[in-house]
PDB file of C-alpha atoms in Angstrom:
ATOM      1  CA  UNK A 302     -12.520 -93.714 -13.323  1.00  0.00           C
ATOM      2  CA  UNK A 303     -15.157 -91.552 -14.038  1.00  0.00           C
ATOM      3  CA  UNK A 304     -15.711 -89.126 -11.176  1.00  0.00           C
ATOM      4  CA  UNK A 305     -16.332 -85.354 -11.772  1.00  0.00           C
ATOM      5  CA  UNK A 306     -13.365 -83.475 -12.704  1.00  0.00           C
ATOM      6  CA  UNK A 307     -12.699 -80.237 -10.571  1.00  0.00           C
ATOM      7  CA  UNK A 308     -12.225 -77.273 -12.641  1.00  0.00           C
ATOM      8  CA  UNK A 309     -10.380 -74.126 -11.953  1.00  0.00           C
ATOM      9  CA  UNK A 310     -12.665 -71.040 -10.836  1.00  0.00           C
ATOM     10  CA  UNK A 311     -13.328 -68.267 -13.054  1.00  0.00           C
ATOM     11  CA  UNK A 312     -11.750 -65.991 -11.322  1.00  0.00           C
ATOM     12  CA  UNK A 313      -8.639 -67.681 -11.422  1.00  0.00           C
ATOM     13  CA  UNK A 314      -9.018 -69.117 -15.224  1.00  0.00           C
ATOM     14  CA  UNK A 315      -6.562 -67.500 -17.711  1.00  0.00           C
ATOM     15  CA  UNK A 316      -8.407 -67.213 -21.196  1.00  0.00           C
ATOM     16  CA  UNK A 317      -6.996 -66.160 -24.471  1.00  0.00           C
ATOM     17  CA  UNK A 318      -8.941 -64.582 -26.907  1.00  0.00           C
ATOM     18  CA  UNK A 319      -8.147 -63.762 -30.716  1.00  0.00           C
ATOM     19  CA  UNK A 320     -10.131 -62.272 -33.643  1.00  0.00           C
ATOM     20  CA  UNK A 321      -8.931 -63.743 -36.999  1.00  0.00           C
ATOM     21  CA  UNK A 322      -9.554 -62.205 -40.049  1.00  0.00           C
ATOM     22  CA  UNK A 323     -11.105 -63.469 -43.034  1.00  0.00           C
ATOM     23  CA  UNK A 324      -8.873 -65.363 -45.990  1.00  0.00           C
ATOM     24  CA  UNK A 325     -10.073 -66.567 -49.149  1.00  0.00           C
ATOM     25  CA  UNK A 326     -10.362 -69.909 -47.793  1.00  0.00           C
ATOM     26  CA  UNK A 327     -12.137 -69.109 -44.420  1.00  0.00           C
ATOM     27  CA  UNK A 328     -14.427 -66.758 -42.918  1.00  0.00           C
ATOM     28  CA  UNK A 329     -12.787 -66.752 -39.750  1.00  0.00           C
ATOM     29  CA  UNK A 330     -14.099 -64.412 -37.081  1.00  0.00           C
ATOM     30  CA  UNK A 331     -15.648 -62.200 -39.451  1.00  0.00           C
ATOM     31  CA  UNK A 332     -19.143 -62.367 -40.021  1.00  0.00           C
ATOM     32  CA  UNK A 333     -19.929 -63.203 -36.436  1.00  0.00           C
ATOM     33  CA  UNK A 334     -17.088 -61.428 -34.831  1.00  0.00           C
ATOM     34  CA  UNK A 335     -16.821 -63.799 -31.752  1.00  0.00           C
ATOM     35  CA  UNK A 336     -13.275 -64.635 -30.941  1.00  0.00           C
ATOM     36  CA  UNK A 337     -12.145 -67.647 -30.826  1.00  0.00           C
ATOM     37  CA  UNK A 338     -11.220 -68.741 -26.740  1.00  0.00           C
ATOM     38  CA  UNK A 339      -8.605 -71.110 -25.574  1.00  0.00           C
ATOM     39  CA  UNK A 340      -9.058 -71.759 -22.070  1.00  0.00           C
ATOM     40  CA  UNK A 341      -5.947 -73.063 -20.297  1.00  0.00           C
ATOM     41  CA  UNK A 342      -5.894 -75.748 -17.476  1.00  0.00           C
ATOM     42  CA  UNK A 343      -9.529 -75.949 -16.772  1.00  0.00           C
ATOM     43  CA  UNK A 344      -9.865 -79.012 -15.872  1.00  0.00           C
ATOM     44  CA  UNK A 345      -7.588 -80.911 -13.403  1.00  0.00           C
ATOM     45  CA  UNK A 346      -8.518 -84.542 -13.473  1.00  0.00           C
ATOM     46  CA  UNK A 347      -8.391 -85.198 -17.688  1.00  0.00           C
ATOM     47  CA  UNK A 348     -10.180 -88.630 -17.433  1.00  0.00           C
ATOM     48  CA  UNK A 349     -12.288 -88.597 -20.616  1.00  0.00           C
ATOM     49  CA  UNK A 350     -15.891 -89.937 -19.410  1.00  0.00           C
ATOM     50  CA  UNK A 351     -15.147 -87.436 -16.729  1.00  0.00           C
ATOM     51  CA  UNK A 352     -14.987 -84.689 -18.535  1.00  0.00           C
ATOM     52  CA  UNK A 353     -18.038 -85.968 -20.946  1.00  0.00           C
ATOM     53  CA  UNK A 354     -19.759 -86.122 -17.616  1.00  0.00           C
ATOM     54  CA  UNK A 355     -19.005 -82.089 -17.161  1.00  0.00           C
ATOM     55  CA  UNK A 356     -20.240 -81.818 -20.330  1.00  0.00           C
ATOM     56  CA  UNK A 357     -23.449 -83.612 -20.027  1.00  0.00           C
ATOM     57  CA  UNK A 358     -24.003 -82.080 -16.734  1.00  0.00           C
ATOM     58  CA  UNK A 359     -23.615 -78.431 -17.810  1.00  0.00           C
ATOM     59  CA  UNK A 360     -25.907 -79.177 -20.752  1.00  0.00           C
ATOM     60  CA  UNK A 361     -24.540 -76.577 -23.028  1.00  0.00           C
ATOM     61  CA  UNK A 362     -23.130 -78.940 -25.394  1.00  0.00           C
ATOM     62  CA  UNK A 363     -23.069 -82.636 -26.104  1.00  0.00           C
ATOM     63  CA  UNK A 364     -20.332 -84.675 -26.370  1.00  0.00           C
ATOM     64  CA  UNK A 365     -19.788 -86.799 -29.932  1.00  0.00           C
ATOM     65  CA  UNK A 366     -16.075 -87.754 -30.316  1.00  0.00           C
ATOM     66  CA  UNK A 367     -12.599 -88.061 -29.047  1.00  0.00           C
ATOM     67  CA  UNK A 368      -9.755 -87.933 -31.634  1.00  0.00           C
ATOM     68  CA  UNK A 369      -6.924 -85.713 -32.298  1.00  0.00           C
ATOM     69  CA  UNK A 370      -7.623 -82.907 -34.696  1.00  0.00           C
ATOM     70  CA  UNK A 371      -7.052 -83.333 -38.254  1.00  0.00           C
ATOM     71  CA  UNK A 372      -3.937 -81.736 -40.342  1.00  0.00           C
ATOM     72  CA  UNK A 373      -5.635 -80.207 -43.065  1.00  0.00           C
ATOM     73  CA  UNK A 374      -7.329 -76.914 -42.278  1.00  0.00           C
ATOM     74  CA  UNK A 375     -11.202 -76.613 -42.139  1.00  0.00           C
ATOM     75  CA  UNK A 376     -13.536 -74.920 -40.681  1.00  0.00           C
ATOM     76  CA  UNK A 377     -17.484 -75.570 -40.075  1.00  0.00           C
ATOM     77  CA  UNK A 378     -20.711 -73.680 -41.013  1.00  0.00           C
ATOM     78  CA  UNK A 379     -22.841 -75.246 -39.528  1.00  0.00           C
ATOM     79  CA  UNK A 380     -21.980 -75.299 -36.063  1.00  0.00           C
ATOM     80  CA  UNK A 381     -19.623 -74.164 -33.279  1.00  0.00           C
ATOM     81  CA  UNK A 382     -17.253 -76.490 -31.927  1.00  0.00           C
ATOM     82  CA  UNK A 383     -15.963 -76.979 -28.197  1.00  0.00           C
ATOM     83  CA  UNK A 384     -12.808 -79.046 -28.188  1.00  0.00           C
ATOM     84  CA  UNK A 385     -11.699 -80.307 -24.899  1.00  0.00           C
ATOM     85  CA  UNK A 386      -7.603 -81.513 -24.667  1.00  0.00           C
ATOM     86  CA  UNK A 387      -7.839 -85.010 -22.588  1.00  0.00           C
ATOM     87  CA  UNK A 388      -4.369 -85.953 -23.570  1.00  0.00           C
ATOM     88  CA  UNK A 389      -1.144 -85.259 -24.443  1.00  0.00           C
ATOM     89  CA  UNK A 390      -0.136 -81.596 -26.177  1.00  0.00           C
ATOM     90  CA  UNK A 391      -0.166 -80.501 -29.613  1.00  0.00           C
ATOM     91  CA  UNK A 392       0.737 -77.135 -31.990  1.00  0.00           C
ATOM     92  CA  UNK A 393      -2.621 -76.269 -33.374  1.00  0.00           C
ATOM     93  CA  UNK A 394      -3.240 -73.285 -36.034  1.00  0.00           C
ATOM     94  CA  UNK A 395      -6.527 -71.080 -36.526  1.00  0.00           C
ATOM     95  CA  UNK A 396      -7.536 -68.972 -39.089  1.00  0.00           C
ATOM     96  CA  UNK A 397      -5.619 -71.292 -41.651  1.00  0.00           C
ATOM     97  CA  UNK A 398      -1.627 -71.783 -42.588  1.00  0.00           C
ATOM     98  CA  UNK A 399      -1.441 -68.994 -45.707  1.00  0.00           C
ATOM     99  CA  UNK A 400      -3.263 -66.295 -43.475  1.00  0.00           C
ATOM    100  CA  UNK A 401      -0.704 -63.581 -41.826  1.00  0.00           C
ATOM    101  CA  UNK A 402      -2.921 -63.341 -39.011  1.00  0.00           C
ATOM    102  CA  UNK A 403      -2.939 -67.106 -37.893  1.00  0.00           C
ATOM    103  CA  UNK A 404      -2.835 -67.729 -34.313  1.00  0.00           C
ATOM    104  CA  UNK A 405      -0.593 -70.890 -33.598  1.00  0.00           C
ATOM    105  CA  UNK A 406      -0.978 -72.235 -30.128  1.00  0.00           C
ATOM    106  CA  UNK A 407       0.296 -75.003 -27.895  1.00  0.00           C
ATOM    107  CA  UNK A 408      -2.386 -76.500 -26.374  1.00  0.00           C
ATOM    108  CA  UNK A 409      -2.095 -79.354 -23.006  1.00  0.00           C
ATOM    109  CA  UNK A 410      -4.145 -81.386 -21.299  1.00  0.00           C
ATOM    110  CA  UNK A 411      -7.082 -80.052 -19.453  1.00  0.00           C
ATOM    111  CA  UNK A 412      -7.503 -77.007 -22.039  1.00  0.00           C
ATOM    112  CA  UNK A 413     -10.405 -75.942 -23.589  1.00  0.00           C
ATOM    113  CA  UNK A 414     -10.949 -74.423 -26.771  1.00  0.00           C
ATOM    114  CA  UNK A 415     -14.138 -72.406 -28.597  1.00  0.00           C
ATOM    115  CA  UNK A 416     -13.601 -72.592 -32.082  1.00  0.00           C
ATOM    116  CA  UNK A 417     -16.598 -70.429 -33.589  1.00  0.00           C
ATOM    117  CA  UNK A 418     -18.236 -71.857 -36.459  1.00  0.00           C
ATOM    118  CA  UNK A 419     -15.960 -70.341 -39.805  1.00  0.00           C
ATOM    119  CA  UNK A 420     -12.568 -70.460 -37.921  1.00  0.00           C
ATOM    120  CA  UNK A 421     -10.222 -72.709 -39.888  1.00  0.00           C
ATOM    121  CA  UNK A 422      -8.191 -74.803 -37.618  1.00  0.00           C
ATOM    122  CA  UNK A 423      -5.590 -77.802 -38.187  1.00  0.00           C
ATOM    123  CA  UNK A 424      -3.091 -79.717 -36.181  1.00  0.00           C
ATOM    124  CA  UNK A 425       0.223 -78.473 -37.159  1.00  0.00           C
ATOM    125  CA  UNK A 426       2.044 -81.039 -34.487  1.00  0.00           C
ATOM    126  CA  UNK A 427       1.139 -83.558 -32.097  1.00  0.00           C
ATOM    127  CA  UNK A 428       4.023 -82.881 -29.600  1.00  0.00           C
ATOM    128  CA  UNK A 429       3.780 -85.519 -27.689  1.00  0.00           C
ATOM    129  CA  UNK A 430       2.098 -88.415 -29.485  1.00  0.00           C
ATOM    130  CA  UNK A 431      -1.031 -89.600 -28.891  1.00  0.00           C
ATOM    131  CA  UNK A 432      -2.915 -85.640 -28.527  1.00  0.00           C
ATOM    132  CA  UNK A 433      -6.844 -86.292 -28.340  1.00  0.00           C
ATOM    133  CA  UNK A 434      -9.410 -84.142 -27.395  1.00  0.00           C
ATOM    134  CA  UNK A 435     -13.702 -84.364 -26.891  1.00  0.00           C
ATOM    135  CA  UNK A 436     -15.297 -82.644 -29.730  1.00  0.00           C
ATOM    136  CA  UNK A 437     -18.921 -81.089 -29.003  1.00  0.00           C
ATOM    137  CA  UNK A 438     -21.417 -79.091 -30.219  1.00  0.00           C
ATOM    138  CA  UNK A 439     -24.946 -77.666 -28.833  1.00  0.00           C
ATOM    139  CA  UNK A 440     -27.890 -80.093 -28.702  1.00  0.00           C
ATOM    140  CA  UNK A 441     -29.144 -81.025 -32.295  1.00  0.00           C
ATOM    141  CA  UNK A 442     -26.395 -79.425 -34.188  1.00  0.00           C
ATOM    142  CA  UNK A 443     -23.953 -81.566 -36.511  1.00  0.00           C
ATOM    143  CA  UNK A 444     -20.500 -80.733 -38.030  1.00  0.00           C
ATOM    144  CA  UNK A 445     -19.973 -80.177 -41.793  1.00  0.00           C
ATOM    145  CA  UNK A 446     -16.486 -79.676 -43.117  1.00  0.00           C
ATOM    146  CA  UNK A 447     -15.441 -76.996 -45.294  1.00  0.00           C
ATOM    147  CA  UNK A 448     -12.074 -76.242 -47.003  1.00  0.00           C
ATOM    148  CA  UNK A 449     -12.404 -73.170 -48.823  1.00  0.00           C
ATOM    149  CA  UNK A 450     -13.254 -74.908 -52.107  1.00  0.00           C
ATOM    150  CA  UNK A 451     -15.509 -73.972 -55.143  1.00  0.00           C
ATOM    151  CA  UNK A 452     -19.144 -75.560 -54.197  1.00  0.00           C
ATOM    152  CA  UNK A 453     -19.274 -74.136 -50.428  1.00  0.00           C
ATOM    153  CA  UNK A 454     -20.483 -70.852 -51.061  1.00  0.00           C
ATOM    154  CA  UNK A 455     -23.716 -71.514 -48.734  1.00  0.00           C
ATOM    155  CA  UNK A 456     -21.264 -71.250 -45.964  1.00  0.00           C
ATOM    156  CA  UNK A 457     -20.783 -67.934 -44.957  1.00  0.00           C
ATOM    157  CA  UNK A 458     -24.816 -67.730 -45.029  1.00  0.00           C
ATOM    158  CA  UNK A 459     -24.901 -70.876 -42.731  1.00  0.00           C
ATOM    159  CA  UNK A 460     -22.463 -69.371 -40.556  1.00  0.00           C
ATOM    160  CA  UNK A 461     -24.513 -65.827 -39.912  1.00  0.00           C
ATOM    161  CA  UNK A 462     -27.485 -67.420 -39.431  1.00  0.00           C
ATOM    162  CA  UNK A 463     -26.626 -69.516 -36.271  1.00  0.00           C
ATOM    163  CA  UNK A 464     -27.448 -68.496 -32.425  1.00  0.00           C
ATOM    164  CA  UNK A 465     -24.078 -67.790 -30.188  1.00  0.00           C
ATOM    165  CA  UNK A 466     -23.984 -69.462 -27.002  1.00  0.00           C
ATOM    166  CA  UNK A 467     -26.863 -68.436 -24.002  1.00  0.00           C
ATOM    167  CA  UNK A 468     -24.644 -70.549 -21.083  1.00  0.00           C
ATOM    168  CA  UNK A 469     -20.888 -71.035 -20.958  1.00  0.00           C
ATOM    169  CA  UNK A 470     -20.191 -74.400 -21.994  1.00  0.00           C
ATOM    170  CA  UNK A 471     -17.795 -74.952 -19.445  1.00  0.00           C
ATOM    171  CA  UNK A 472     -18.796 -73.038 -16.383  1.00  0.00           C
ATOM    172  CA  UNK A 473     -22.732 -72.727 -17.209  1.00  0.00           C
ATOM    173  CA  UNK A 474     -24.624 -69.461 -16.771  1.00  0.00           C
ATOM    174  CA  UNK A 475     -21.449 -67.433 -16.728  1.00  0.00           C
ATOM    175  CA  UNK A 476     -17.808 -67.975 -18.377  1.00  0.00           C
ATOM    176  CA  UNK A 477     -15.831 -65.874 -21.208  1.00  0.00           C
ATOM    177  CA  UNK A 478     -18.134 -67.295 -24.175  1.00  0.00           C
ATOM    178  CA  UNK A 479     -20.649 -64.683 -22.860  1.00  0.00           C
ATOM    179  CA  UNK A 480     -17.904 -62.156 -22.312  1.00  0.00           C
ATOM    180  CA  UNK A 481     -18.125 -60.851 -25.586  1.00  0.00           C
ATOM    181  CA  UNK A 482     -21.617 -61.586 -26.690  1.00  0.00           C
ATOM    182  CA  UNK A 483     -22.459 -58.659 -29.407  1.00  0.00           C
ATOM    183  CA  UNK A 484     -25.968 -59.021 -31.214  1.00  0.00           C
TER     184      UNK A 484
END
Protein backbone atom coordinates (compact mmCIF):
# COMPACT_ATOMS: atom_id res chain seq x y z
CA UNK A 1 0.00 0.00 0.00
CA UNK A 2 1.13 3.17 -0.90
CA UNK A 3 -1.41 5.82 0.07
CA UNK A 4 -0.38 9.15 1.75
CA UNK A 5 0.54 8.84 5.25
CA UNK A 6 -1.28 11.34 7.68
CA UNK A 7 1.05 13.20 9.78
CA UNK A 8 0.58 14.77 13.11
CA UNK A 9 -0.04 18.72 13.04
CA UNK A 10 2.50 21.05 14.10
CA UNK A 11 0.92 22.21 16.71
CA UNK A 12 0.61 19.04 18.26
CA UNK A 13 4.26 17.61 17.11
CA UNK A 14 6.72 17.18 20.04
CA UNK A 15 10.34 18.03 18.69
CA UNK A 16 13.60 17.65 20.44
CA UNK A 17 16.32 19.73 19.76
CA UNK A 18 20.13 19.44 20.87
CA UNK A 19 23.33 21.41 20.10
CA UNK A 20 26.42 19.11 20.22
CA UNK A 21 29.65 20.32 20.59
CA UNK A 22 32.59 19.80 18.58
CA UNK A 23 35.16 16.61 19.29
CA UNK A 24 38.25 15.92 17.60
CA UNK A 25 36.57 13.56 15.44
CA UNK A 26 33.44 15.66 14.47
CA UNK A 27 32.36 19.07 13.97
CA UNK A 28 29.10 18.54 15.32
CA UNK A 29 26.80 21.53 15.62
CA UNK A 30 29.49 23.90 15.63
CA UNK A 31 30.29 25.71 12.68
CA UNK A 32 26.70 25.94 11.57
CA UNK A 33 25.10 25.95 14.92
CA UNK A 34 21.77 24.27 13.78
CA UNK A 35 20.63 21.66 16.18
CA UNK A 36 20.11 18.59 15.36
CA UNK A 37 15.87 17.70 15.49
CA UNK A 38 14.28 14.43 16.25
CA UNK A 39 10.77 14.62 15.52
CA UNK A 40 8.65 12.00 17.30
CA UNK A 41 5.56 10.17 15.80
CA UNK A 42 5.10 12.19 12.73
CA UNK A 43 3.91 10.02 10.68
CA UNK A 44 1.09 7.49 11.44
CA UNK A 45 0.84 5.09 8.58
CA UNK A 46 4.94 3.94 8.29
CA UNK A 47 4.45 2.23 4.84
CA UNK A 48 7.76 3.06 3.13
CA UNK A 49 6.68 4.21 -0.58
CA UNK A 50 4.23 6.15 1.49
CA UNK A 51 6.31 8.04 3.20
CA UNK A 52 8.78 8.45 -0.03
CA UNK A 53 5.58 9.75 -1.51
CA UNK A 54 5.51 12.63 1.44
CA UNK A 55 8.77 13.15 0.58
CA UNK A 56 8.51 13.59 -3.07
CA UNK A 57 5.44 15.57 -2.62
CA UNK A 58 6.87 18.15 -0.19
CA UNK A 59 9.87 18.49 -2.50
CA UNK A 60 12.31 19.51 0.11
CA UNK A 61 14.30 16.49 -0.12
CA UNK A 62 14.61 13.38 -2.22
CA UNK A 63 14.46 10.12 -1.17
CA UNK A 64 17.73 7.64 -1.97
CA UNK A 65 17.74 4.68 0.50
CA UNK A 66 16.20 2.59 3.16
CA UNK A 67 18.58 0.73 5.54
CA UNK A 68 19.27 0.81 9.13
CA UNK A 69 22.00 3.17 10.18
CA UNK A 70 25.44 2.04 10.38
CA UNK A 71 27.46 1.27 13.84
CA UNK A 72 30.44 3.13 13.33
CA UNK A 73 30.14 6.87 13.86
CA UNK A 74 30.31 9.36 10.88
CA UNK A 75 29.21 12.26 9.97
CA UNK A 76 28.82 14.08 6.38
CA UNK A 77 30.18 17.34 4.84
CA UNK A 78 28.69 17.49 2.21
CA UNK A 79 25.19 17.40 2.89
CA UNK A 80 22.38 17.32 5.48
CA UNK A 81 20.62 14.25 6.06
CA UNK A 82 16.78 13.59 6.84
CA UNK A 83 16.33 10.11 8.22
CA UNK A 84 12.85 8.87 8.40
CA UNK A 85 12.20 5.57 11.04
CA UNK A 86 9.78 3.15 8.83
CA UNK A 87 10.41 0.26 11.10
CA UNK A 88 11.12 -1.14 14.13
CA UNK A 89 13.15 1.01 17.07
CA UNK A 90 16.68 1.47 17.67
CA UNK A 91 19.33 3.37 20.35
CA UNK A 92 21.04 5.82 18.11
CA UNK A 93 24.04 8.25 19.32
CA UNK A 94 25.00 11.86 17.92
CA UNK A 95 27.83 13.81 18.31
CA UNK A 96 29.99 10.51 18.52
CA UNK A 97 30.58 7.69 21.48
CA UNK A 98 33.96 9.44 23.24
CA UNK A 99 32.16 12.95 23.33
CA UNK A 100 30.64 13.88 27.00
CA UNK A 101 28.03 15.71 25.34
CA UNK A 102 26.52 12.83 23.15
CA UNK A 103 22.89 12.72 22.88
CA UNK A 104 21.69 8.97 22.88
CA UNK A 105 18.13 8.55 21.80
CA UNK A 106 15.53 5.87 21.24
CA UNK A 107 14.05 6.40 18.19
CA UNK A 108 10.39 4.36 16.78
CA UNK A 109 8.63 4.12 13.94
CA UNK A 110 7.15 7.12 12.33
CA UNK A 111 10.07 9.49 13.74
CA UNK A 112 11.92 11.82 11.99
CA UNK A 113 15.28 12.95 12.42
CA UNK A 114 17.53 16.18 10.98
CA UNK A 115 20.93 15.28 11.30
CA UNK A 116 22.87 18.55 10.11
CA UNK A 117 25.68 17.98 7.93
CA UNK A 118 29.00 17.46 10.65
CA UNK A 119 26.88 15.65 13.36
CA UNK A 120 28.42 12.24 13.95
CA UNK A 121 25.80 9.67 14.40
CA UNK A 122 25.86 5.68 14.78
CA UNK A 123 23.49 2.95 15.71
CA UNK A 124 24.35 1.92 19.13
CA UNK A 125 21.30 -0.86 19.14
CA UNK A 126 18.73 -2.06 16.95
CA UNK A 127 16.12 -2.86 19.70
CA UNK A 128 13.96 -4.60 17.98
CA UNK A 129 15.55 -6.21 14.92
CA UNK A 130 15.06 -5.29 11.69
CA UNK A 131 15.25 -0.96 12.45
CA UNK A 132 15.28 0.80 8.87
CA UNK A 133 14.75 4.14 8.03
CA UNK A 134 14.54 6.49 4.41
CA UNK A 135 17.65 8.44 4.10
CA UNK A 136 17.35 11.87 2.05
CA UNK A 137 18.95 14.76 1.17
CA UNK A 138 17.98 18.12 -0.87
CA UNK A 139 17.80 17.87 -4.68
CA UNK A 140 21.36 17.38 -6.26
CA UNK A 141 23.21 16.85 -3.09
CA UNK A 142 25.11 13.42 -2.35
CA UNK A 143 26.46 11.91 0.94
CA UNK A 144 30.21 11.57 1.67
CA UNK A 145 31.33 9.80 4.80
CA UNK A 146 33.70 11.08 7.20
CA UNK A 147 35.23 9.54 10.37
CA UNK A 148 37.39 11.97 11.88
CA UNK A 149 40.52 10.64 10.17
CA UNK A 150 43.79 12.30 8.86
CA UNK A 151 42.94 13.23 4.98
CA UNK A 152 39.37 14.94 5.71
CA UNK A 153 40.43 18.21 6.63
CA UNK A 154 38.28 19.83 3.62
CA UNK A 155 35.39 18.99 5.78
CA UNK A 156 34.71 21.52 8.10
CA UNK A 157 35.09 24.00 4.93
CA UNK A 158 32.48 21.80 3.05
CA UNK A 159 30.31 21.89 5.92
CA UNK A 160 30.20 26.02 6.30
CA UNK A 161 29.76 26.50 2.96
CA UNK A 162 26.35 24.72 2.46
CA UNK A 163 22.70 26.51 2.39
CA UNK A 164 20.31 25.43 5.55
CA UNK A 165 16.97 24.43 4.67
CA UNK A 166 14.31 27.30 2.93
CA UNK A 167 11.03 24.69 3.53
CA UNK A 168 10.59 22.15 6.30
CA UNK A 169 11.21 18.90 4.92
CA UNK A 170 8.45 17.40 6.56
CA UNK A 171 5.69 19.92 6.86
CA UNK A 172 6.82 22.33 3.84
CA UNK A 173 6.87 26.11 4.19
CA UNK A 174 6.82 25.93 7.95
CA UNK A 175 8.13 23.18 10.60
CA UNK A 176 11.02 23.38 13.42
CA UNK A 177 13.98 23.18 10.71
CA UNK A 178 13.13 26.90 10.18
CA UNK A 179 12.66 27.44 13.88
CA UNK A 180 16.06 28.20 14.44
CA UNK A 181 17.33 29.47 11.17
CA UNK A 182 20.40 31.97 12.17
CA UNK A 183 22.40 33.47 9.10
Amino acid sequence: MSSKPTITPLTSLSVSRHLIPATSKAPNTSIQQKPLLIYHSVFSSTYTTAIERHLRDTAVVVPQWRYTMYDMSHYHSTTHEVLCVSHGRARLCFGGEDNPERVESVVCTGDVIIVPAGVAHCLLEDIDGAFEMVGSYPPGKAWDMCYGRPGEEGAYENIAALAWFDKDPIYGDSGPVLDHVTD
